[in-house]
Amino acid sequence: MIIRRNAIAWPLAAAAMLAASPQAQARATIADPLTRADASFSAHALNRAVDPKKIGRLVNEKDCTETAIDCEWQDGAGVRHIIFGEVVAIKIINATEVGNRDISALNIGTARTRPEVMARVRAFLPEIAIDCLEPGQAGEGEGIASCGGSFEPDGWIKLLFGPDNRLTFVRIDAFQGN
């Protein structure tokens, strides 16, 4: 049997491989880095009005007061959404809660060590500078390192790593709320 590559089959095969990976597809089709990063967390877009009940379950009912910024709504993938006013303002993933499951946010996947996670995040968002603060500089607690970057004109990401240099927390913010 002879297999021939032709001008039509090769691009179709490449497109099929791209379509198989949601992160690759998001990177290939979403040019704006904030929009790409946002979509990698969940389908509930930052800066868009949403009925919180459509996100999923309220995970902190006893701490949730009349101000929505205190309420965290978690979807089926483990992403917590915080509403400011009527719009999604913050998305958070607690890596400890997720365990070894795939984290689609920022193309983290199953990586958990700081070098692996940061390599994936930087490859997913090559347009933004991502800097890290070592434990003692980050101000996040004993032994906690923090890495993050900002989007233009607004928004940022933050990743926290525990004393064992493993991912503990991933966050994206749409804006600074006052």
Backbone as a chain_set.jsonl record, in Angstrom:
{"seq": "MIIRRNAIAWPLAAAAMLAASPQAQARATIADPLTRADASFSAHALNRAVDPKKIGRLVNEKDCTETAIDCEWQDGAGVRHIIFGEVVAIKIINATEVGNRDISALNIGTARTRPEVMARVRAFLPEIAIDCLEPGQAGEGEGIASCGGSFEPDGWIKLLFGPDNRLTFVRIDAFQGN", "coords": {"N": [[0.84, -1.168, 0.0], [0.573, 2.167, -0.837], [1.044, 5.295, 0.533], [0.163, 8.513, -0.104], [0.955, 11.877, 0.296], [-0.91, 14.709, -0.243], [-1.632, 17.98, -1.544], [-4.073, 18.691, -0.49], [-4.814, 16.863, 1.548], [-2.83, 17.047, 3.623], [-3.073, 19.737, 4.86], [-5.663, 19.38, 5.876], [-5.333, 17.275, 7.703], [-3.614, 18.495, 9.541], [-5.293, 20.517, 10.473], [-7.231, 18.951, 11.717], [-5.749, 17.857, 13.833], [-5.213, 20.193, 15.265], [-7.81, 20.913, 15.977], [-8.373, 18.948, 17.782], [-7.258, 19.637, 20.205], [-8.39, 21.701, 22.655], [-7.057, 23.886, 23.877], [-5.029, 24.477, 22.029], [-6.623, 25.122, 19.901], [-7.958, 27.376, 20.919], [-5.78, 29.105, 21.171], [-5.026, 29.318, 18.514], [-7.221, 30.536, 17.366], [-8.043, 32.773, 18.853], [-6.964, 35.874, 19.022], [-6.559, 38.06, 20.813], [-4.875, 38.308, 23.847], [-6.005, 38.506, 26.51], [-8.678, 37.75, 26.116], [-8.266, 35.163, 25.135], [-6.987, 33.954, 27.363], [-9.026, 34.241, 29.271], [-11.118, 32.686, 28.09], [-9.93, 30.209, 28.343], [-10.282, 29.537, 30.98], [-13.117, 29.385, 31.492], [-16.413, 29.231, 29.95], [-17.954, 31.365, 30.697], [-17.734, 34.568, 30.206], [-15.409, 37.1, 31.224], [-16.231, 40.382, 32.392], [-18.844, 40.312, 31.474], [-22.355, 40.22, 31.842], [-24.021, 37.85, 33.873], [-26.212, 35.295, 34.978], [-25.689, 34.112, 38.059], [-26.535, 31.567, 38.928], [-26.532, 30.077, 36.631], [-23.932, 29.447, 36.261], [-23.156, 27.534, 38.145], [-22.866, 25.942, 41.276], [-23.274, 27.649, 44.42], [-20.574, 28.083, 46.456], [-19.766, 29.1, 48.875], [-21.776, 29.741, 50.813], [-22.252, 30.565, 53.514], [-20.502, 32.695, 53.8], [-21.336, 34.421, 51.908], [-22.722, 37.453, 51.257], [-24.935, 40.271, 50.903], [-23.507, 41.661, 49.005], [-22.298, 40.83, 45.916], [-19.621, 40.321, 45.43], [-18.623, 38.847, 47.471], [-19.47, 36.303, 47.017], [-18.961, 33.069, 45.701], [-19.221, 31.235, 42.81], [-19.193, 28.049, 41.581], [-18.227, 26.167, 38.76], [-18.688, 23.061, 36.872], [-16.089, 22.242, 36.257], [-14.568, 23.061, 38.327], [-13.901, 25.731, 38.475], [-14.053, 28.76, 40.116], [-16.221, 31.512, 40.125], [-16.444, 34.967, 40.499], [-18.679, 37.535, 40.941], [-19.0, 40.93, 40.138], [-20.965, 43.572, 40.734], [-22.984, 43.044, 38.138], [-21.437, 41.549, 36.498], [-19.021, 39.023, 35.512], [-16.106, 39.075, 37.277], [-13.824, 37.909, 38.371], [-12.016, 34.878, 38.127], [-11.222, 31.825, 39.611], [-9.069, 29.103, 40.352], [-8.565, 26.52, 42.534], [-5.898, 24.678, 42.846], [-5.342, 22.567, 44.534], [-7.852, 21.538, 45.197], [-8.63, 20.62, 42.687], [-6.812, 18.654, 42.205], [-5.12, 16.052, 40.511], [-6.401, 16.313, 38.124], [-6.918, 17.565, 34.793], [-6.178, 20.961, 34.115], [-7.597, 23.321, 32.287], [-7.263, 26.049, 32.129], [-5.132, 28.575, 31.047], [-3.615, 26.754, 29.689], [-2.494, 24.887, 31.421], [-2.919, 22.191, 31.995], [-1.936, 19.025, 33.136], [0.328, 19.736, 34.442], [2.123, 20.618, 37.371], [4.367, 21.434, 38.803], [6.355, 24.334, 39.384], [8.304, 25.113, 37.287], [7.327, 23.608, 35.059], [4.61, 24.45, 34.877], [4.908, 27.238, 34.459], [6.299, 27.266, 32.031], [4.331, 26.266, 30.304], [2.292, 28.219, 30.6], [3.605, 30.557, 29.73], [4.091, 29.84, 27.079], [1.478, 29.689, 26.153], [0.617, 32.3, 26.425], [2.384, 34.21, 24.935], [2.519, 36.917, 24.427], [2.433, 38.5, 26.688], [4.296, 39.802, 29.448], [5.427, 37.798, 32.03], [6.116, 37.759, 35.327], [7.867, 36.585, 38.24], [7.696, 36.432, 41.785], [9.667, 35.59, 44.472], [9.329, 33.429, 47.401], [8.796, 35.285, 50.362], [9.155, 37.688, 49.046], [6.806, 37.902, 47.682], [4.621, 38.356, 49.345], [2.487, 36.734, 49.947], [2.308, 34.911, 51.918], [3.97, 32.575, 54.135], [6.581, 30.96, 52.538], [5.388, 31.045, 50.017], [5.412, 31.499, 46.553], [4.816, 33.832, 43.898], [3.527, 34.323, 40.672], [2.861, 36.366, 37.879], [1.091, 38.372, 35.418], [0.141, 41.223, 33.406], [-2.581, 42.388, 31.374], [-3.307, 44.387, 28.488], [-5.896, 46.708, 27.998], [-6.433, 46.34, 30.647], [-6.784, 44.03, 33.386], [-5.44, 40.921, 34.673], [-3.322, 38.075, 35.449], [-2.662, 35.628, 37.994], [-0.58, 33.31, 39.597], [-0.053, 31.029, 42.186], [2.43, 29.368, 44.104], [3.226, 26.787, 46.309], [5.315, 26.06, 49.26], [6.544, 23.726, 48.438], [6.989, 24.19, 45.814], [4.922, 23.659, 44.1], [1.963, 24.139, 42.165], [-0.691, 25.989, 43.572], [-2.814, 27.722, 43.198], [-4.703, 29.504, 40.81], [-5.539, 32.411, 39.055], [-7.613, 34.809, 37.376], [-8.256, 38.158, 36.689], [-10.587, 40.629, 35.713], [-10.619, 43.372, 36.074], [-9.759, 46.061, 38.321], [-11.638, 46.216, 41.103], [-13.423, 48.528, 43.113]], "CA": [[0.0, 0.0, 0.0], [1.328, 3.413, -0.94], [0.324, 6.445, 1.083], [0.675, 9.75, -0.702], [0.484, 13.146, 0.851], [-1.185, 15.66, -1.319], [-1.806, 19.353, -1.095], [-5.321, 18.843, 0.237], [-4.864, 16.0, 2.726], [-1.947, 17.505, 4.693], [-3.694, 20.798, 5.658], [-6.821, 18.845, 6.593], [-4.824, 16.508, 8.843], [-3.11, 19.468, 10.509], [-6.463, 21.156, 11.07], [-7.861, 17.971, 12.612], [-4.933, 17.776, 15.047], [-5.448, 21.419, 16.01], [-9.157, 20.87, 16.527], [-8.411, 17.971, 18.866], [-6.796, 20.268, 21.431], [-9.097, 22.955, 22.892], [-6.126, 24.971, 24.15], [-4.395, 24.838, 20.763], [-7.637, 25.773, 19.095], [-8.16, 28.71, 21.47], [-4.613, 29.913, 20.824], [-5.01, 29.546, 17.079], [-8.354, 31.314, 16.9], [-8.291, 33.973, 19.654], [-5.753, 36.678, 18.956], [-6.4, 38.895, 22.001], [-4.417, 37.44, 24.943], [-6.937, 38.47, 27.637], [-9.826, 36.947, 25.704], [-7.79, 33.779, 25.066], [-6.789, 33.481, 28.736], [-10.354, 34.167, 29.867], [-11.82, 31.527, 27.522], [-9.301, 28.973, 28.809], [-10.815, 29.251, 32.316], [-14.509, 28.934, 31.383], [-17.228, 29.864, 28.905], [-18.601, 32.56, 31.252], [-16.731, 35.587, 29.908], [-15.154, 38.241, 32.095], [-16.874, 41.643, 32.006], [-20.159, 40.051, 30.883], [-23.399, 39.919, 32.81], [-24.39, 36.438, 33.921], [-27.003, 34.831, 36.115], [-24.761, 33.22, 38.763], [-27.063, 30.207, 39.026], [-26.2, 29.368, 35.389], [-22.531, 29.018, 36.368], [-23.093, 26.298, 38.917], [-23.314, 26.006, 42.668], [-22.687, 28.6, 45.354], [-19.701, 27.26, 47.294], [-19.46, 29.729, 50.167], [-23.053, 30.34, 51.207], [-22.208, 31.243, 54.822], [-19.737, 33.931, 53.658], [-21.949, 35.2, 50.839], [-23.624, 38.471, 51.788], [-25.687, 40.971, 49.861], [-22.614, 42.105, 47.939], [-21.95, 39.646, 45.131], [-18.175, 40.1, 45.414], [-18.339, 37.866, 48.51], [-20.039, 35.021, 46.634], [-18.192, 32.309, 44.719], [-20.041, 30.266, 42.086], [-18.264, 27.088, 40.998], [-18.747, 25.365, 37.655], [-18.367, 21.646, 36.931], [-14.646, 22.021, 36.12], [-13.892, 23.52, 39.534], [-13.557, 27.152, 38.376], [-14.911, 29.642, 40.906], [-16.501, 32.78, 39.466], [-16.872, 36.019, 41.406], [-19.431, 38.546, 40.206], [-18.916, 42.289, 40.671], [-22.141, 44.175, 40.108], [-23.671, 41.974, 37.415], [-20.516, 40.914, 35.559], [-17.959, 38.154, 36.017], [-14.922, 39.902, 37.491], [-12.676, 37.097, 38.77], [-12.135, 33.426, 38.044], [-10.193, 31.239, 40.465], [-8.978, 27.65, 40.439], [-7.765, 26.02, 43.644], [-5.259, 23.48, 42.287], [-5.432, 21.486, 45.514], [-9.18, 20.95, 45.022], [-8.681, 19.954, 41.385], [-5.95, 17.476, 42.285], [-4.348, 15.724, 39.303], [-7.207, 16.51, 36.915], [-6.468, 18.564, 33.825], [-6.601, 22.351, 34.276], [-7.539, 23.917, 30.948], [-6.872, 27.452, 32.259], [-3.775, 28.971, 30.672], [-2.967, 25.56, 29.123], [-1.72, 24.242, 32.484], [-3.045, 20.744, 31.851], [-1.622, 18.268, 34.352], [1.567, 20.261, 35.031], [1.921, 21.176, 38.707], [5.586, 22.061, 39.319], [6.493, 25.704, 38.893], [8.923, 25.229, 35.96], [6.431, 23.069, 34.031], [3.441, 25.321, 34.755], [5.279, 28.521, 33.868], [6.624, 27.035, 30.614], [3.058, 26.14, 29.582], [1.596, 29.502, 30.613], [4.329, 31.485, 28.858], [3.863, 29.414, 25.691], [0.083, 29.993, 25.845], [0.472, 33.761, 26.402], [3.701, 34.793, 24.658], [2.429, 38.371, 24.246], [2.52, 39.264, 27.933], [5.416, 39.518, 30.335], [5.01, 37.157, 33.273], [7.206, 37.83, 36.288], [7.657, 35.821, 39.468], [8.271, 36.892, 43.039], [10.036, 34.444, 45.306], [8.795, 33.488, 48.765], [9.379, 36.397, 51.11], [8.949, 38.896, 48.244], [5.473, 37.886, 47.1], [3.624, 38.846, 50.281], [1.338, 35.827, 49.897], [2.389, 33.985, 53.049], [5.231, 31.845, 54.338], [6.994, 29.988, 51.535], [4.561, 31.126, 48.805], [5.908, 32.28, 45.417], [3.727, 34.36, 43.084], [3.866, 34.698, 39.307], [1.716, 37.029, 37.26], [1.273, 39.296, 34.316], [-0.988, 42.113, 33.133], [-3.056, 42.541, 30.007], [-3.653, 45.754, 28.1], [-5.619, 47.821, 28.895], [-6.766, 46.005, 32.026], [-6.844, 42.608, 33.664], [-4.177, 40.271, 34.989], [-3.348, 36.704, 35.951], [-1.772, 35.351, 39.12], [-0.417, 31.907, 39.958], [0.67, 30.87, 43.441], [3.125, 28.092, 44.278], [3.504, 26.518, 47.716], [6.703, 25.829, 49.658], [7.066, 22.584, 47.678], [7.12, 24.668, 44.432], [3.81, 23.113, 43.318], [0.851, 25.056, 41.939], [-1.785, 25.939, 44.539], [-3.865, 28.694, 42.95], [-4.65, 30.205, 39.519], [-6.574, 33.451, 39.091], [-7.652, 35.843, 36.35], [-9.112, 39.294, 37.072], [-10.94, 41.476, 34.581], [-10.362, 44.781, 36.395], [-9.624, 46.346, 39.743], [-12.903, 46.712, 41.652], [-13.301, 49.332, 44.337]], "C": [[0.889, 1.236, 0.0], [0.455, 4.542, -0.399], [0.982, 7.689, 0.512], [0.092, 10.943, 0.023], [0.195, 14.051, -0.326], [-1.499, 17.023, -0.717], [-3.09, 19.55, -0.299], [-5.299, 18.062, 1.543], [-4.023, 16.536, 3.881], [-2.562, 18.658, 5.498], [-4.911, 20.303, 6.442], [-6.386, 18.055, 7.821], [-4.313, 17.455, 9.929], [-4.271, 20.169, 11.21], [-7.153, 20.22, 12.046], [-7.079, 17.85, 13.911], [-5.147, 19.012, 15.905], [-6.801, 21.392, 16.687], [-9.244, 19.923, 17.714], [-8.001, 18.572, 20.202], [-7.517, 21.59, 21.644], [-8.155, 24.121, 23.14], [-5.439, 25.434, 22.864], [-5.377, 25.575, 19.885], [-7.867, 27.196, 19.608], [-7.003, 29.618, 21.085], [-4.613, 30.26, 19.352], [-6.114, 30.492, 16.637], [-8.61, 32.594, 17.672], [-7.001, 34.783, 19.75], [-5.508, 37.486, 20.231], [-6.006, 38.027, 23.195], [-5.36, 37.387, 26.14], [-8.144, 37.599, 27.3], [-9.454, 35.472, 25.648], [-7.636, 33.186, 26.468], [-8.136, 33.288, 29.427], [-11.098, 32.926, 29.394], [-11.222, 30.21, 28.014], [-9.781, 28.578, 30.211], [-12.228, 28.679, 32.225], [-15.222, 29.697, 30.28], [-17.94, 31.121, 29.399], [-17.594, 33.704, 31.202], [-16.633, 36.667, 30.98], [-15.846, 39.472, 31.52], [-18.214, 41.457, 31.316], [-21.145, 39.712, 31.999], [-23.763, 38.444, 32.721], [-25.284, 36.201, 35.128], [-26.124, 33.823, 36.84], [-25.226, 31.775, 38.842], [-26.78, 29.396, 37.76], [-24.747, 28.893, 35.386], [-22.457, 27.661, 37.041], [-23.567, 26.533, 40.328], [-22.573, 27.08, 43.454], [-21.873, 27.8, 46.354], [-19.406, 27.857, 48.666], [-20.684, 30.454, 50.72], [-22.975, 31.1, 52.522], [-21.418, 32.555, 54.765], [-20.352, 34.882, 52.643], [-22.967, 36.155, 51.44], [-24.366, 39.133, 50.642], [-24.791, 41.477, 48.741], [-22.088, 40.877, 47.208], [-20.464, 39.335, 45.15], [-17.767, 39.081, 46.482], [-18.763, 36.454, 48.12], [-19.195, 34.361, 45.545], [-19.072, 31.213, 44.14], [-19.114, 29.346, 41.327], [-18.936, 26.277, 39.896], [-18.28, 23.913, 37.803], [-16.888, 21.332, 36.824], [-13.869, 22.489, 37.344], [-13.49, 24.978, 39.505], [-14.57, 27.953, 39.187], [-15.01, 30.985, 40.196], [-17.003, 33.774, 40.506], [-17.477, 37.127, 40.552], [-19.248, 39.892, 40.911], [-19.996, 43.089, 39.968], [-22.922, 43.048, 39.456], [-22.73, 41.182, 36.519], [-19.496, 40.013, 36.251], [-16.687, 38.994, 36.098], [-13.667, 39.074, 37.735], [-13.017, 35.626, 38.563], [-10.944, 32.842, 38.786], [-10.253, 29.718, 40.371], [-8.057, 27.316, 41.608], [-7.186, 24.691, 43.165], [-5.314, 22.301, 43.238], [-6.776, 20.768, 45.394], [-9.266, 20.131, 43.736], [-7.857, 18.674, 41.394], [-5.162, 17.266, 41.001], [-5.14, 15.882, 38.016], [-6.626, 17.625, 36.053], [-7.024, 19.942, 34.183], [-6.462, 23.001, 32.905], [-7.071, 25.37, 30.996], [-5.395, 27.632, 31.927], [-2.937, 27.808, 30.137], [-2.102, 24.829, 30.155], [-1.773, 22.722, 32.355], [-2.794, 20.029, 33.162], [-0.303, 18.71, 34.99], [1.25, 20.825, 36.414], [3.184, 21.814, 39.269], [5.762, 23.419, 38.651], [7.179, 25.789, 37.527], [8.004, 24.728, 34.828], [5.237, 23.983, 33.79], [3.816, 26.612, 34.04], [5.677, 28.372, 32.4], [5.342, 26.96, 29.788], [2.333, 27.478, 29.488], [2.29, 30.497, 29.684], [4.168, 31.117, 27.384], [2.438, 29.765, 25.247], [-0.143, 31.494, 25.683], [1.808, 34.441, 26.11], [3.691, 36.317, 24.562], [2.589, 39.157, 25.536], [3.741, 38.836, 28.753], [4.873, 38.928, 31.628], [6.226, 37.098, 34.187], [6.841, 37.049, 37.537], [8.359, 36.491, 40.64], [8.493, 35.674, 43.917], [9.377, 34.547, 46.678], [9.535, 34.57, 49.556], [9.228, 37.714, 50.374], [7.49, 39.032, 47.822], [4.396, 38.444, 48.027], [2.37, 37.99, 50.328], [1.324, 34.837, 51.051], [3.707, 33.242, 53.048], [5.472, 30.82, 53.239], [6.236, 30.038, 50.217], [5.233, 32.03, 47.764], [4.714, 32.683, 44.561], [4.258, 34.732, 41.704], [2.639, 35.347, 38.678], [2.104, 37.957, 36.143], [-0.002, 40.085, 34.078], [-1.309, 42.146, 31.652], [-3.319, 44.013, 29.734], [-5.08, 45.784, 27.619], [-5.844, 47.491, 30.359], [-6.802, 44.484, 32.178], [-5.471, 42.034, 33.949], [-4.413, 38.837, 35.411], [-2.38, 36.592, 37.115], [-1.768, 33.852, 39.367], [0.392, 31.854, 41.24], [1.231, 29.459, 43.532], [3.506, 27.949, 45.744], [4.975, 26.3, 47.984], [7.354, 24.652, 48.925], [7.21, 22.9, 46.185], [6.05, 24.084, 43.505], [2.672, 24.132, 43.276], [-0.226, 24.878, 43.007], [-3.009, 26.728, 44.083], [-3.645, 29.356, 41.592], [-5.807, 31.193, 39.499], [-6.453, 34.356, 37.876], [-8.644, 36.907, 36.807], [-9.354, 40.152, 35.842], [-10.53, 42.929, 34.821], [-10.172, 44.91, 37.894], [-10.942, 46.924, 40.224], [-12.67, 47.472, 42.924], [-14.603, 49.32, 45.102]], "O": [[1.85, 1.319, 0.765], [-0.694, 4.723, -0.804], [2.191, 7.889, 0.63], [-1.102, 11.001, 0.319], [0.972, 14.136, -1.277], [-1.612, 17.164, 0.5], [-3.183, 20.49, 0.491], [-5.741, 18.587, 2.566], [-4.47, 16.483, 5.026], [-2.578, 18.577, 6.727], [-5.157, 20.765, 7.556], [-7.014, 18.16, 8.874], [-4.562, 17.229, 11.113], [-4.224, 20.385, 12.421], [-7.614, 20.659, 13.1], [-7.677, 17.749, 14.982], [-5.253, 18.911, 17.127], [-6.931, 21.801, 17.841], [-10.114, 20.089, 18.569], [-8.378, 18.04, 21.246], [-7.284, 22.531, 20.885], [-8.411, 25.231, 22.672], [-5.283, 26.634, 22.635], [-5.018, 26.536, 19.204], [-7.961, 28.127, 18.809], [-7.215, 30.772, 20.713], [-4.241, 31.371, 18.974], [-5.961, 31.186, 15.632], [-9.347, 33.448, 17.178], [-6.073, 34.416, 20.471], [-4.368, 37.589, 20.684], [-6.735, 37.093, 23.53], [-5.512, 36.324, 26.741], [-8.578, 36.795, 28.126], [-10.237, 34.619, 26.067], [-8.087, 32.073, 26.736], [-8.353, 32.277, 30.095], [-11.651, 32.189, 30.211], [-11.926, 29.203, 28.094], [-9.695, 27.408, 30.585], [-12.516, 27.629, 32.799], [-14.704, 30.678, 29.746], [-18.481, 31.873, 28.588], [-16.708, 33.799, 32.052], [-17.633, 37.087, 31.561], [-16.023, 39.587, 30.307], [-18.678, 42.37, 30.633], [-20.814, 39.017, 32.96], [-23.806, 37.864, 31.636], [-25.122, 36.836, 36.171], [-25.836, 32.763, 36.284], [-24.406, 30.856, 38.826], [-26.786, 28.166, 37.801], [-24.379, 28.028, 34.591], [-21.778, 26.753, 36.563], [-24.551, 27.238, 40.555], [-21.408, 27.378, 43.191], [-22.415, 26.928, 47.033], [-18.849, 27.176, 49.527], [-20.621, 31.638, 51.051], [-23.568, 32.172, 52.646], [-21.638, 33.439, 55.593], [-19.928, 36.033, 52.535], [-23.948, 35.732, 52.052], [-24.412, 38.6, 49.534], [-25.271, 41.703, 47.63], [-21.499, 39.988, 47.823], [-20.077, 38.192, 44.909], [-16.677, 38.513, 46.405], [-18.442, 35.5, 48.829], [-18.772, 35.013, 44.591], [-19.602, 30.373, 44.868], [-18.322, 29.81, 40.506], [-20.046, 25.77, 40.06], [-17.565, 23.578, 38.747], [-16.459, 20.262, 37.254], [-12.649, 22.334, 37.4], [-12.803, 25.438, 40.417], [-15.778, 27.846, 38.979], [-14.01, 31.526, 39.724], [-17.886, 33.455, 41.302], [-16.878, 37.59, 39.582], [-19.333, 39.975, 42.137], [-19.952, 43.266, 38.751], [-23.465, 42.187, 40.148], [-23.162, 40.244, 35.848], [-19.155, 40.213, 37.417], [-16.245, 39.557, 35.097], [-12.569, 39.482, 37.355], [-14.146, 35.19, 38.791], [-9.81, 33.292, 38.622], [-11.33, 29.123, 40.318], [-6.915, 27.773, 41.664], [-7.901, 23.692, 43.089], [-5.331, 21.151, 42.798], [-6.838, 19.541, 45.477], [-9.899, 19.076, 43.704], [-8.167, 17.724, 40.676], [-4.594, 18.216, 40.463], [-4.62, 15.617, 36.933], [-5.928, 18.513, 36.545], [-8.202, 20.073, 34.514], [-5.351, 23.207, 32.418], [-6.536, 25.875, 30.009], [-4.53, 26.935, 32.457], [-1.707, 27.867, 30.133], [-1.092, 24.221, 29.8], [-0.771, 22.045, 32.585], [-3.375, 20.385, 34.188], [0.134, 18.117, 35.976], [0.205, 21.449, 36.599], [3.081, 22.672, 40.146], [5.368, 23.621, 37.502], [6.667, 26.494, 36.657], [7.919, 25.354, 33.772], [4.885, 24.263, 32.644], [3.12, 27.035, 33.116], [5.413, 29.272, 31.602], [5.273, 27.525, 28.696], [1.819, 27.837, 28.428], [1.622, 31.206, 28.93], [4.115, 32.003, 26.53], [2.221, 30.102, 24.083], [-0.992, 31.915, 24.897], [2.315, 35.178, 26.955], [4.75, 36.942, 24.61], [2.855, 40.358, 25.493], [4.148, 37.674, 28.745], [3.97, 39.49, 32.247], [7.234, 36.468, 33.864], [5.665, 36.871, 37.856], [9.454, 37.038, 40.509], [7.606, 34.836, 44.078], [8.921, 35.619, 47.074], [10.747, 34.737, 49.423], [9.178, 38.766, 51.011], [6.995, 40.142, 47.626], [3.374, 38.947, 47.56], [1.303, 38.472, 50.708], [0.416, 34.01, 51.147], [4.461, 33.282, 52.076], [4.661, 29.916, 53.035], [6.42, 29.16, 49.374], [5.578, 33.175, 48.054], [3.716, 31.964, 44.502], [5.302, 35.373, 41.579], [1.511, 34.92, 38.922], [3.274, 38.283, 35.945], [-1.087, 39.676, 34.492], [-0.442, 41.961, 30.798], [-3.53, 44.792, 30.663], [-5.45, 44.897, 26.85], [-5.484, 48.282, 31.23], [-6.846, 43.755, 31.187], [-4.458, 42.586, 33.522], [-5.54, 38.429, 35.694], [-1.414, 37.347, 37.218], [-2.814, 33.204, 39.35], [1.401, 32.546, 41.375], [0.604, 28.491, 43.101], [4.043, 28.877, 46.348], [5.795, 26.346, 47.068], [8.578, 24.593, 48.808], [7.512, 22.016, 45.383], [6.235, 24.019, 42.29], [2.454, 24.883, 44.226], [-0.626, 23.754, 43.312], [-4.123, 26.446, 44.524], [-2.519, 29.728, 41.261], [-6.927, 30.852, 39.882], [-5.353, 34.641, 37.402], [-9.744, 36.587, 37.258], [-8.452, 40.377, 35.035], [-10.141, 43.632, 33.888], [-10.404, 43.96, 38.641], [-11.33, 48.012, 39.798], [-11.815, 47.104, 43.729], [-14.702, 49.939, 46.161]]}, "num_chains": 1, "name": "protein.A"}
